[in-house]
PDB file of N, CA and C and ligand atoms in Angstrom:
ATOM      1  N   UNK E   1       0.865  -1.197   0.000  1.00 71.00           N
ATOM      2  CA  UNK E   1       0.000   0.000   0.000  1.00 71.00           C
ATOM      3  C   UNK E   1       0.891   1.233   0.000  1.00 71.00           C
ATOM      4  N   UNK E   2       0.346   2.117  -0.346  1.00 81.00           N
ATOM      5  CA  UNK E   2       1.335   3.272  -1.075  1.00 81.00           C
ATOM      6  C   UNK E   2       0.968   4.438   0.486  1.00 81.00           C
ATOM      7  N   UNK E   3       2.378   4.971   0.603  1.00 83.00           N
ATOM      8  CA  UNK E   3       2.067   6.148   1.595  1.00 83.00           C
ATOM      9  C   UNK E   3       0.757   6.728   1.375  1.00 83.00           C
ATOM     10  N   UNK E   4       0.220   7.267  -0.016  1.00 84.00           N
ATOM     11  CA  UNK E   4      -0.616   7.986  -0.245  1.00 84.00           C
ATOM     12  C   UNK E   4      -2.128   7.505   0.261  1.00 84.00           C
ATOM     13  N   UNK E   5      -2.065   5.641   0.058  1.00 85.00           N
ATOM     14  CA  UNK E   5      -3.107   5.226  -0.015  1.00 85.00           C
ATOM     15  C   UNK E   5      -3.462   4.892   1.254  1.00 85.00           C
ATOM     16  N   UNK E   6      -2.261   4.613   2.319  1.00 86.00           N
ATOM     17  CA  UNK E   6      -2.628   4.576   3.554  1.00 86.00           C
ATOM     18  C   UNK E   6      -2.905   6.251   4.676  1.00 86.00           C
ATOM     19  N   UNK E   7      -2.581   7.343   4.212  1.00 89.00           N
ATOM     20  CA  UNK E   7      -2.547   8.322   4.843  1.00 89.00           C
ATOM     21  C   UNK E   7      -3.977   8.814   4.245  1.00 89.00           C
ATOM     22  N   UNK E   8      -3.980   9.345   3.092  1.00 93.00           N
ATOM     23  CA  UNK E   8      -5.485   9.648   2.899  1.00 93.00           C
ATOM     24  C   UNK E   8      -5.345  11.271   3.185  1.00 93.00           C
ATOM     25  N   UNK E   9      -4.252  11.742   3.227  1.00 95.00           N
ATOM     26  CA  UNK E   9      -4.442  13.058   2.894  1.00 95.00           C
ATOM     27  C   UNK E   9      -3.095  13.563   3.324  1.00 95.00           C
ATOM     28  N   UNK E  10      -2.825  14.827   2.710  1.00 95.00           N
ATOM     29  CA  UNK E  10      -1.497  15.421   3.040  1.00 95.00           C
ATOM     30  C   UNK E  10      -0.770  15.360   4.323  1.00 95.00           C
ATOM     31  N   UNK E  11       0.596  14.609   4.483  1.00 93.00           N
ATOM     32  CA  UNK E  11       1.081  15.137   5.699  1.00 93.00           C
ATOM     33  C   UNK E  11       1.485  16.459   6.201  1.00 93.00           C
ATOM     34  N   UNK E  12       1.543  17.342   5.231  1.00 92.00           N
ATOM     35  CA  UNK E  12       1.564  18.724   5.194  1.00 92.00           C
ATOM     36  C   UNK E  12       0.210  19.191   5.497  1.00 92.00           C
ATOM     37  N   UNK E  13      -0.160  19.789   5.032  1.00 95.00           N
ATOM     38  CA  UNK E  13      -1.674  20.684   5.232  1.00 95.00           C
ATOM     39  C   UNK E  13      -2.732  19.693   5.343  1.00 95.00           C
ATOM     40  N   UNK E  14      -3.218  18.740   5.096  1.00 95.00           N
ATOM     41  CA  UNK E  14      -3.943  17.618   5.860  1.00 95.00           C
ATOM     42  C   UNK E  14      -5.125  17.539   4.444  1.00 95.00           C
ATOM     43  N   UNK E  15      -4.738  18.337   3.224  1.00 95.00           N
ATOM     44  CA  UNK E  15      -5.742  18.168   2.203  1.00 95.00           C
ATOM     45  C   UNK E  15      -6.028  16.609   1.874  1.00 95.00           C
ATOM     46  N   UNK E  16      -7.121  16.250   1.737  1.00 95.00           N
ATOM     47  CA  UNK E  16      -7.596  14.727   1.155  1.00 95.00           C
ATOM     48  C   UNK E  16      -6.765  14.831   0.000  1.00 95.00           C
ATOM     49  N   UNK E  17      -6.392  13.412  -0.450  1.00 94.00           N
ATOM     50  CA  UNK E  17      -6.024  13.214  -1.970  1.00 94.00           C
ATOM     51  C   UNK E  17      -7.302  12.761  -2.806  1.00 94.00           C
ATOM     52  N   UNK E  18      -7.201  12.988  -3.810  1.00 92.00           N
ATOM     53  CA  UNK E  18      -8.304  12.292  -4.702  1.00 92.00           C
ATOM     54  C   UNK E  18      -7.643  11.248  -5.313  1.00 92.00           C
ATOM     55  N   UNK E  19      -8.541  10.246  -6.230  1.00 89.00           N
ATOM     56  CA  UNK E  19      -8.159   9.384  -6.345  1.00 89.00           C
ATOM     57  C   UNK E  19      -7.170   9.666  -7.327  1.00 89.00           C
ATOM     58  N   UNK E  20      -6.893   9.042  -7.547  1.00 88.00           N
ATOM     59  CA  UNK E  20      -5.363   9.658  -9.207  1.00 88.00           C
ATOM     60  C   UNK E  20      -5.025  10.202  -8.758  1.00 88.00           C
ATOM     61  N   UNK E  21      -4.805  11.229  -7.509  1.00 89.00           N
ATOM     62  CA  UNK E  21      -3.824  12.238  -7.273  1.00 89.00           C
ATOM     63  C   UNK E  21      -2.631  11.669  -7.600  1.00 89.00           C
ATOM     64  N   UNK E  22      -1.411  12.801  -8.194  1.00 92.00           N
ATOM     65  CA  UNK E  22      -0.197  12.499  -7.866  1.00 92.00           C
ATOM     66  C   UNK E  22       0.457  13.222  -6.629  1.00 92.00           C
ATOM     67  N   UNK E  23       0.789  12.485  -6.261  1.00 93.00           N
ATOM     68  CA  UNK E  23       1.717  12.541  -4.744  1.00 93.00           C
ATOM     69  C   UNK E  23       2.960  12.298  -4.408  1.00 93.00           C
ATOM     70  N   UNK E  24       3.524  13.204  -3.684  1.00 93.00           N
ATOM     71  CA  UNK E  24       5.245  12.749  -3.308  1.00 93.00           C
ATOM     72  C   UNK E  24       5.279  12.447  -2.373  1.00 93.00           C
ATOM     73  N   UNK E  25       6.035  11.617  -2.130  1.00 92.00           N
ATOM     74  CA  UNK E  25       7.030  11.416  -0.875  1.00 92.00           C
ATOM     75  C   UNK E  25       8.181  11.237  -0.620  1.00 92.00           C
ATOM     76  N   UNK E  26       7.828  11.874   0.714  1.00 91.00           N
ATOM     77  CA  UNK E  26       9.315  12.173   1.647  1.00 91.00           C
ATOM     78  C   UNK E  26       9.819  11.324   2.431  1.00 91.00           C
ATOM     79  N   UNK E  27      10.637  10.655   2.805  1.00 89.00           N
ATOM     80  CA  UNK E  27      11.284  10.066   4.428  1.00 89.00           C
ATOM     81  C   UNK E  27      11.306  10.702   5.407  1.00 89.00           C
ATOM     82  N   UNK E  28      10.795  10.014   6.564  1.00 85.00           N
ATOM     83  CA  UNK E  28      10.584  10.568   8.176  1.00 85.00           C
ATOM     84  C   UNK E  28      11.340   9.289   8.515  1.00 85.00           C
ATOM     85  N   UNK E  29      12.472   9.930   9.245  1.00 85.00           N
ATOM     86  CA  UNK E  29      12.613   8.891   9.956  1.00 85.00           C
ATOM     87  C   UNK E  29      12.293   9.098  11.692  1.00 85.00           C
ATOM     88  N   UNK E  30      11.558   8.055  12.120  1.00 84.00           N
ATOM     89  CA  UNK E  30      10.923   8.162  13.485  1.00 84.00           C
ATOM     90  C   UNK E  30      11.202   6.899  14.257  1.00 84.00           C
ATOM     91  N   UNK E  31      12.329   6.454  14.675  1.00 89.00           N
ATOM     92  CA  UNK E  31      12.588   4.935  14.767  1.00 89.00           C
ATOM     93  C   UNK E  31      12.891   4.133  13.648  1.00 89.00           C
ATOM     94  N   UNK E  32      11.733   4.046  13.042  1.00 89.00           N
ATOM     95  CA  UNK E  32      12.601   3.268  11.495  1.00 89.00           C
ATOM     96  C   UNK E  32      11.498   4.436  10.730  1.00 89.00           C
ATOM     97  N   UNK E  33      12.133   4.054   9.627  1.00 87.00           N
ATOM     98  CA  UNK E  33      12.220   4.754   8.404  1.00 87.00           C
ATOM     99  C   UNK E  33      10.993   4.471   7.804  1.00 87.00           C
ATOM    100  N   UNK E  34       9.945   5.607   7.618  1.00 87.00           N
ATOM    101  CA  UNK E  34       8.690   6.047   7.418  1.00 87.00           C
ATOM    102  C   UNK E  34       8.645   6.874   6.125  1.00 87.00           C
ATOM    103  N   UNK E  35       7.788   6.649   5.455  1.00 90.00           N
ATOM    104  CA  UNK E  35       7.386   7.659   4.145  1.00 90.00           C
ATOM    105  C   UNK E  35       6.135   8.218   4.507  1.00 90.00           C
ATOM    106  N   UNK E  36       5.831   9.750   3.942  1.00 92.00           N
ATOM    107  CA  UNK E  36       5.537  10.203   4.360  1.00 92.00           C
ATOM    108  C   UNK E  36       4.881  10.822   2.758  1.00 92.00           C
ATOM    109  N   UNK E  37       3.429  11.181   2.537  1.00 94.00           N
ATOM    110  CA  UNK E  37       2.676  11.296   1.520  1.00 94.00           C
ATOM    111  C   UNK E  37       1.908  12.831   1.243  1.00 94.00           C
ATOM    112  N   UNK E  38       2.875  13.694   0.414  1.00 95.00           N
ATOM    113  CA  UNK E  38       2.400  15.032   0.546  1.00 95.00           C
ATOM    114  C   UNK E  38       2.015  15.176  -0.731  1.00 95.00           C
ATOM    115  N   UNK E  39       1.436  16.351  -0.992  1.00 95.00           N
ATOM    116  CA  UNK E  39       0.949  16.805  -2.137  1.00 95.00           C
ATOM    117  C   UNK E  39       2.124  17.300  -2.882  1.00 95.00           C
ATOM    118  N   UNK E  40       2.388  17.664  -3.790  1.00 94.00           N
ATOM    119  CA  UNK E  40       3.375  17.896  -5.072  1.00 94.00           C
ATOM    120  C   UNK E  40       3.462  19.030  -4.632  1.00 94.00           C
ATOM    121  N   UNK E  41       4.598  19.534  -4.165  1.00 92.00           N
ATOM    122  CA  UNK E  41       5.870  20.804  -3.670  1.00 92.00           C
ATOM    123  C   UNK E  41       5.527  21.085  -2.172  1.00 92.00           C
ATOM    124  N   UNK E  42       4.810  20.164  -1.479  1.00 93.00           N
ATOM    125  CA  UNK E  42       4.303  20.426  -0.230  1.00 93.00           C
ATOM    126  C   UNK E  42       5.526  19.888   0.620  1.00 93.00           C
ATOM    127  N   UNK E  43       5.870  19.659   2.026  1.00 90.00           N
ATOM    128  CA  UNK E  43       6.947  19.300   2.514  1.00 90.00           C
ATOM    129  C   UNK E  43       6.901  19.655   3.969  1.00 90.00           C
ATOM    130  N   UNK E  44       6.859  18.545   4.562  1.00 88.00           N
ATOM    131  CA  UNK E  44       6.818  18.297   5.960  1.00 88.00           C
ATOM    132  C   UNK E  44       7.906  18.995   6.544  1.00 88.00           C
ATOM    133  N   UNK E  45       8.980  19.550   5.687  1.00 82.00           N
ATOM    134  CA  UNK E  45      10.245  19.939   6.094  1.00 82.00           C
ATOM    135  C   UNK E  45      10.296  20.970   6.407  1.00 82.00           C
ATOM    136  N   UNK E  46      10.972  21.891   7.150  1.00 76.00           N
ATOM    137  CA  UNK E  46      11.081  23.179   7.208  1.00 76.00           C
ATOM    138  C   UNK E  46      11.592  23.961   6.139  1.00 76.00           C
ATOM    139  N   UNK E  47      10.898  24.985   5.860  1.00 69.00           N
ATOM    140  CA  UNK E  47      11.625  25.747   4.908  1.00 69.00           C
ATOM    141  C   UNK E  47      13.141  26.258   4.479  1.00 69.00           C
ATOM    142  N   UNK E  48      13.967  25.858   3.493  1.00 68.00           N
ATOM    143  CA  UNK E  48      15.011  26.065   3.250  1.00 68.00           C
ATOM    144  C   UNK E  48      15.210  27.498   4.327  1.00 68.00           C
ATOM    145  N   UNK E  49      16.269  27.994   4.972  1.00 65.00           N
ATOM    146  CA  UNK E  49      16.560  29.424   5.160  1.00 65.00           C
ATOM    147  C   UNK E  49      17.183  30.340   4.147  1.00 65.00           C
ATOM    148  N   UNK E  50      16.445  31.248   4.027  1.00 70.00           N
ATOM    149  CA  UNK E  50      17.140  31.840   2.879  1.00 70.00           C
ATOM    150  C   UNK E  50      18.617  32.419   3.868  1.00 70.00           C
ATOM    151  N   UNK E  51      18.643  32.661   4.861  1.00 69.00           N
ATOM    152  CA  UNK E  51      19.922  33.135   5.618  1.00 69.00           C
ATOM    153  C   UNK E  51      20.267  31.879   6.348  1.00 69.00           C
ATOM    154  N   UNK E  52      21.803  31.632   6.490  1.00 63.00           N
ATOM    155  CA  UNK E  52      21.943  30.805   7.133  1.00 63.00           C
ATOM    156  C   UNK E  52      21.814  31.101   8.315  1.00 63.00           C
ATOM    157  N   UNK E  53      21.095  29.811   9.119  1.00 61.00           N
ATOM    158  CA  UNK E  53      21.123  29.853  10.738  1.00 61.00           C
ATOM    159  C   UNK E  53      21.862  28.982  11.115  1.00 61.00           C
ATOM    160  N   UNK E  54      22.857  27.532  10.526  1.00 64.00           N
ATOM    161  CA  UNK E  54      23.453  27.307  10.909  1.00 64.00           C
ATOM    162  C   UNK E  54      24.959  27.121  10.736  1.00 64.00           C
ATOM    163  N   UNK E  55      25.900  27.184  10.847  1.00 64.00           N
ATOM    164  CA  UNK E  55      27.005  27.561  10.081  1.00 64.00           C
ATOM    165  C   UNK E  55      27.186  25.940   9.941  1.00 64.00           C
ATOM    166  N   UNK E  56      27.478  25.720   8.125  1.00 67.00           N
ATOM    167  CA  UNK E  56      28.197  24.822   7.758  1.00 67.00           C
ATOM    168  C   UNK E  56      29.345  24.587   8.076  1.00 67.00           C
ATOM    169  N   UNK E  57      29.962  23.502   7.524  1.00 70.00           N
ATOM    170  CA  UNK E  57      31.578  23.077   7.709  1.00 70.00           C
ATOM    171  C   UNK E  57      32.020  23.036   6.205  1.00 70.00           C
ATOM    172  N   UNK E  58      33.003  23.975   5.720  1.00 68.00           N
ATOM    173  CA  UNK E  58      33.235  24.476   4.642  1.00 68.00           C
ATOM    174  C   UNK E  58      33.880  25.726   4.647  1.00 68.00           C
ATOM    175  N   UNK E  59      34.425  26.136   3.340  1.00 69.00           N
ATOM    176  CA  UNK E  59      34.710  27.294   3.360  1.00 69.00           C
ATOM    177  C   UNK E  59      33.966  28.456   3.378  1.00 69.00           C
ATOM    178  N   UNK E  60      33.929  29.032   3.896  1.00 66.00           N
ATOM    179  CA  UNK E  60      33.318  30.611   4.393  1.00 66.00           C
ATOM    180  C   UNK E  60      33.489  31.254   3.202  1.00 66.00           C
ATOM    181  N   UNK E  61      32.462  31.901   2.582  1.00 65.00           N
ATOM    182  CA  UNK E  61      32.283  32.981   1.631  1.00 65.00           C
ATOM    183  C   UNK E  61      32.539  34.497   2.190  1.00 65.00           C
ATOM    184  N   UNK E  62      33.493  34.865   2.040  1.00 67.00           N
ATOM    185  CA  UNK E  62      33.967  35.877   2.754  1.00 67.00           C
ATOM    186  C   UNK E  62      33.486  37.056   2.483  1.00 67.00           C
ATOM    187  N   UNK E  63      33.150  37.863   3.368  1.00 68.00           N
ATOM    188  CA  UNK E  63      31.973  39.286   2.881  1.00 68.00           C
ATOM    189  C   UNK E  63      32.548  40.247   1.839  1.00 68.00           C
ATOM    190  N   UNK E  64      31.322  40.616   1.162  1.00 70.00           N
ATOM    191  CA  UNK E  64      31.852  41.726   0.587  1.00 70.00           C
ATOM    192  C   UNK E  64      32.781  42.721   1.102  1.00 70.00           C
ATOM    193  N   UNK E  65      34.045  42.814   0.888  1.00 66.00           N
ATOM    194  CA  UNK E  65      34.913  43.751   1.133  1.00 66.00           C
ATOM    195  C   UNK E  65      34.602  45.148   0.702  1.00 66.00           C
ATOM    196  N   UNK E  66      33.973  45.743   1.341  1.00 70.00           N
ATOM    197  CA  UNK E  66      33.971  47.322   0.577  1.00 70.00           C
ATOM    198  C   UNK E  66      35.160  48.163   0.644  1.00 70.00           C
ATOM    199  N   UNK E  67      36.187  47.322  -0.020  1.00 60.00           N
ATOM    200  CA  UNK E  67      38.017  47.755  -0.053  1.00 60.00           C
ATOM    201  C   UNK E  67      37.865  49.116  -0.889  1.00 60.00           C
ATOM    202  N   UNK E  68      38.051  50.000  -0.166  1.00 62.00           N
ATOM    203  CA  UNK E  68      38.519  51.651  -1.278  1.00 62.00           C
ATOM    204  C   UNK E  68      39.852  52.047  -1.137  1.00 62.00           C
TER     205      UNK E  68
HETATM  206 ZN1   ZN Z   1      -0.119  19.663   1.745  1.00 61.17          ZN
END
């Protein structure tokens, strides 16, 4: 049975699917490894940050220098 067909509606916003819907899914992992049945661009995930809040491990993009 398909995430979609056992959830019965978005794990995101909780919309019903219809039948034929197309649907994505995501991985939750919650103990073991769960799929998870959202509507197409929907996402249980938190929103990308457009600013970082957490500092990667990598090289640092170093600020604009306003060198005069
Ligand atoms: Zn949704």
């Amino acid at each position: 049975m398909s995430a979609a067909k056992r959830q019965r509606t978005c794990a995101c916003c909780g919309t019903p699917f219809r039948d034929g819907q197309r649907t994505e899914v995501e991985p939750f992992i919650d103990d073991a490894i769960r799929y998870l049945a959202v509507l197409p661009g929907h996402s249980t995930y938190p929103p990308r940050p457009v600013r970082r809040l957490v500092p990667r491990a990598g090289p640092e993009t170093p600020p604009l220098a306003d060198a005069a």
